[in-house]
Short mmCIF file of C-alpha atoms in Angstrom, two decimals:
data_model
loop_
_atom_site.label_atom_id
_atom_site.label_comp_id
_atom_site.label_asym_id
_atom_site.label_seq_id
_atom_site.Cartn_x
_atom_site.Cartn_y
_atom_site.Cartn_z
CA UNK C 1 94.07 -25.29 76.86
CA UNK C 2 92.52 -22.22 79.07
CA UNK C 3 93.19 -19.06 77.76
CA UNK C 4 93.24 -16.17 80.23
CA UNK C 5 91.36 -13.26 80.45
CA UNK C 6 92.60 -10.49 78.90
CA UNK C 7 90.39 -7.55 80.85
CA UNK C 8 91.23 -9.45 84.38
CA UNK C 9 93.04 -7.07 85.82
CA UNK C 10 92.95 -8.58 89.48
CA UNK C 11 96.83 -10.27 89.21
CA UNK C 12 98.09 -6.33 89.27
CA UNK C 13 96.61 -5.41 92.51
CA UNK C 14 97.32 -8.84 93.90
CA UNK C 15 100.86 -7.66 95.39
CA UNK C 16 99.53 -4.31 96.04
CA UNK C 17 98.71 -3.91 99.80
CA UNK C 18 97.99 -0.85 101.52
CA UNK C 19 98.92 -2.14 104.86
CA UNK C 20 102.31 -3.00 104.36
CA UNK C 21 102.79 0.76 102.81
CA UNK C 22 101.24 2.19 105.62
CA UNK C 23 104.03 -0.12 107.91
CA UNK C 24 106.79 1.00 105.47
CA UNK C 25 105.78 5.09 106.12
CA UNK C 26 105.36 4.38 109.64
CA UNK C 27 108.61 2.34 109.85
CA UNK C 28 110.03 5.45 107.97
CA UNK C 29 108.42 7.99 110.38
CA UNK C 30 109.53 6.50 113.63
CA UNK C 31 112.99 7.39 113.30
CA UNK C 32 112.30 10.92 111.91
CA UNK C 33 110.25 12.98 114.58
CA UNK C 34 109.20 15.79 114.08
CA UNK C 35 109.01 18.35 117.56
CA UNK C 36 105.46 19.21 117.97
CA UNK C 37 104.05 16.76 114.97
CA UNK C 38 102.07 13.09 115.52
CA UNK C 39 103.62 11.11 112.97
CA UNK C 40 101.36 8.14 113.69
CA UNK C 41 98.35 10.87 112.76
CA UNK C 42 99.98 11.27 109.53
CA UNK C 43 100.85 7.61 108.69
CA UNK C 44 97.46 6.74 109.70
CA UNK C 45 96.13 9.38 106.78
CA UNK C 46 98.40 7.99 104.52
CA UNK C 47 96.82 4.15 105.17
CA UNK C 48 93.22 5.82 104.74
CA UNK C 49 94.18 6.78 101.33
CA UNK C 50 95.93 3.69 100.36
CA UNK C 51 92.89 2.25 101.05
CA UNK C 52 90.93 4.63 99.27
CA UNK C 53 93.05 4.06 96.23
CA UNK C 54 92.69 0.23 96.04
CA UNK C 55 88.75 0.45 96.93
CA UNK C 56 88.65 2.95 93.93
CA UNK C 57 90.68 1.57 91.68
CA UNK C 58 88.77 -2.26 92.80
CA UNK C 59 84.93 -0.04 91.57
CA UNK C 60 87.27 0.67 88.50
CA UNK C 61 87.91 -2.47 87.51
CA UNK C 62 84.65 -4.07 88.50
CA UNK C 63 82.57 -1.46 86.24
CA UNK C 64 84.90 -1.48 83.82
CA UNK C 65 84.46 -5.41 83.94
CA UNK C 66 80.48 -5.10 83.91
CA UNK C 67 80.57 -2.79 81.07
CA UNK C 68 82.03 -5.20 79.15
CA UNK C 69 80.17 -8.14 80.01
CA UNK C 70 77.24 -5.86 79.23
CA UNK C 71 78.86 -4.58 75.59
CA UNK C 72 79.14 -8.40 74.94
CA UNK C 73 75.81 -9.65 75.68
CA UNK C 74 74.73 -6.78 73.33
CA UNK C 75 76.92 -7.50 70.57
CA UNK C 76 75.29 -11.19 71.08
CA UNK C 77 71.75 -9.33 70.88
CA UNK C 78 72.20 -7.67 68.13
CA UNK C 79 74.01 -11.00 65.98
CA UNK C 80 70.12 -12.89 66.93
CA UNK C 81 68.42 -9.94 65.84
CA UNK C 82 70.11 -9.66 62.43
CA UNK C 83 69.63 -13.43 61.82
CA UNK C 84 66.11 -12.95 62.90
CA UNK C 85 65.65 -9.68 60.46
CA UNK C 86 67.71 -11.58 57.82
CA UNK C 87 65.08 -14.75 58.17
CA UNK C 88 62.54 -12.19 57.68
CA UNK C 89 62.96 -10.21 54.72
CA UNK C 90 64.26 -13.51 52.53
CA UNK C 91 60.59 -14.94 53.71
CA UNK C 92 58.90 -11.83 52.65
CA UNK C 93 56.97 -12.22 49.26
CA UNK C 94 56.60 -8.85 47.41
CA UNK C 95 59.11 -5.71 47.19
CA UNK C 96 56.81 -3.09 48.89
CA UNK C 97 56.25 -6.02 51.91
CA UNK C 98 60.18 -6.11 51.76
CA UNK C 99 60.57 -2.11 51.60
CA UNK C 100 58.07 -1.78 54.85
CA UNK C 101 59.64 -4.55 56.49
CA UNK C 102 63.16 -3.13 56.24
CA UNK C 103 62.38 0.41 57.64
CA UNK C 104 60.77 -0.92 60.62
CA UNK C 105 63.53 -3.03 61.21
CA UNK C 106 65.85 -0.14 60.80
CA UNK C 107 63.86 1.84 62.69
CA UNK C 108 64.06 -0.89 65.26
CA UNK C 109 67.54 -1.41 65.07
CA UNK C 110 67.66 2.68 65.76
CA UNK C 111 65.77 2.72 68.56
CA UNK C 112 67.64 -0.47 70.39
CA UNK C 113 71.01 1.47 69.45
CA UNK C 114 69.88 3.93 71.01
CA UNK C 115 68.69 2.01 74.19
CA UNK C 116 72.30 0.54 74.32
CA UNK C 117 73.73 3.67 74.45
CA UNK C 118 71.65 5.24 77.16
CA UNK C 119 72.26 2.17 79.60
CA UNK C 120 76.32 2.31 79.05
CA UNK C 121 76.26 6.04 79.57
CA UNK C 122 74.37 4.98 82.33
CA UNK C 123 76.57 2.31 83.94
CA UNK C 124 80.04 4.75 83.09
CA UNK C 125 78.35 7.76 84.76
CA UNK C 126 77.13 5.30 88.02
CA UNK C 127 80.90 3.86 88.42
CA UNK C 128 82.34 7.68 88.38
CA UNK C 129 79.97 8.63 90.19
CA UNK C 130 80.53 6.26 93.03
CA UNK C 131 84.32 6.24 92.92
CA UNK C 132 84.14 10.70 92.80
CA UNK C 133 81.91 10.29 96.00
CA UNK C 134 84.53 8.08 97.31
CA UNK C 135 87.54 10.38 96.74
CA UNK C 136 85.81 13.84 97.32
CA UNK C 137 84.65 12.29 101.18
CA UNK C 138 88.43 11.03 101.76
CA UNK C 139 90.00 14.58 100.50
CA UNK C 140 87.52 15.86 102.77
CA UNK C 141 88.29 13.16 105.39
CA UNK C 142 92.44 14.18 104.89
CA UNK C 143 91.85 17.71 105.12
CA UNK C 144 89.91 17.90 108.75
CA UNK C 145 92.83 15.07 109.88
CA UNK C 146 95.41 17.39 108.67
CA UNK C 147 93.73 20.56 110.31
CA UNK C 148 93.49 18.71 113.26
CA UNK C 149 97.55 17.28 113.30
CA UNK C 150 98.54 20.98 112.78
CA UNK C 151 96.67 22.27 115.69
CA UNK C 152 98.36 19.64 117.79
CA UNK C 153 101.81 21.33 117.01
CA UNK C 154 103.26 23.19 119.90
#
């Protein structure tokens, strides 16, 4: 029996489509006109940041999806190393061997901890960094379209 993912998140957004909002607003405009105002300017702005919001919310997903792959395959890591470190100390003959043994494998331990943590930092700041690029470029985007619709009006 195949049990599903829990973390896939891909069966929300698989009804969600920006172009049939966009034709819903733009159905929804057409009747309403506005003197002076491009409603098709508008509902085309709207579509660009339906878009935006589904690319976004797709980088999301994926790095949230990657970050746990990666939090897995570390949790694996660290199960080999504490067999291996395990293994170790029960060969190890005399207590001071066994005392030196263990702080280097703490110290070990430590410094791959520490590792870990850098490279998720590292892979939460990349994915927020990408989708904040993303959304400050579209606000930016929206703002010169809207500047542009309003100087249009008569």
């Amino acid at each position: 029996m195949a049990t599903q993912n829990p973390f896939d998140m891909s069966a929300l957004f698989a009804s969600f489509d920006p172009q049939a909002i966009a034709k819903q607003l733009q159905d929804g405009f057409s009747g309403a006109a506005v003197p002076g105002i491009d409603t098709s300017s508008l509902v085309e702005t709207q579509r660009k940041n339906m878009e935006l919001l589904m690319t976004t919310n797709q980088a999301m997903l994926a790095g949230s999806q990657a970050l746990i792959q990666r939090q897995a395959g570390m949790l694996q890591e660290a199960i080999a190393e504490v067999t291996n470190a395990a293994k170790t100390l029960t060969t190890s003959g005399n207590p001071s061997e066994v005392s030196a043994k263990q702080v280097e494998l703490l110290q070990a331990a430590f410094e791959k901890a520490l590792s870990n943590s850098n490279e998720i930092s590292n892979m939460i700041r990349d994915t927020q960094d990408s989708v904040a690029n993303k959304v400050n470029s579209r606000i930016a985007e929206s703002l010169q379209e809207l500047k542009e619709t309003i100087s249009k009006v008569k």
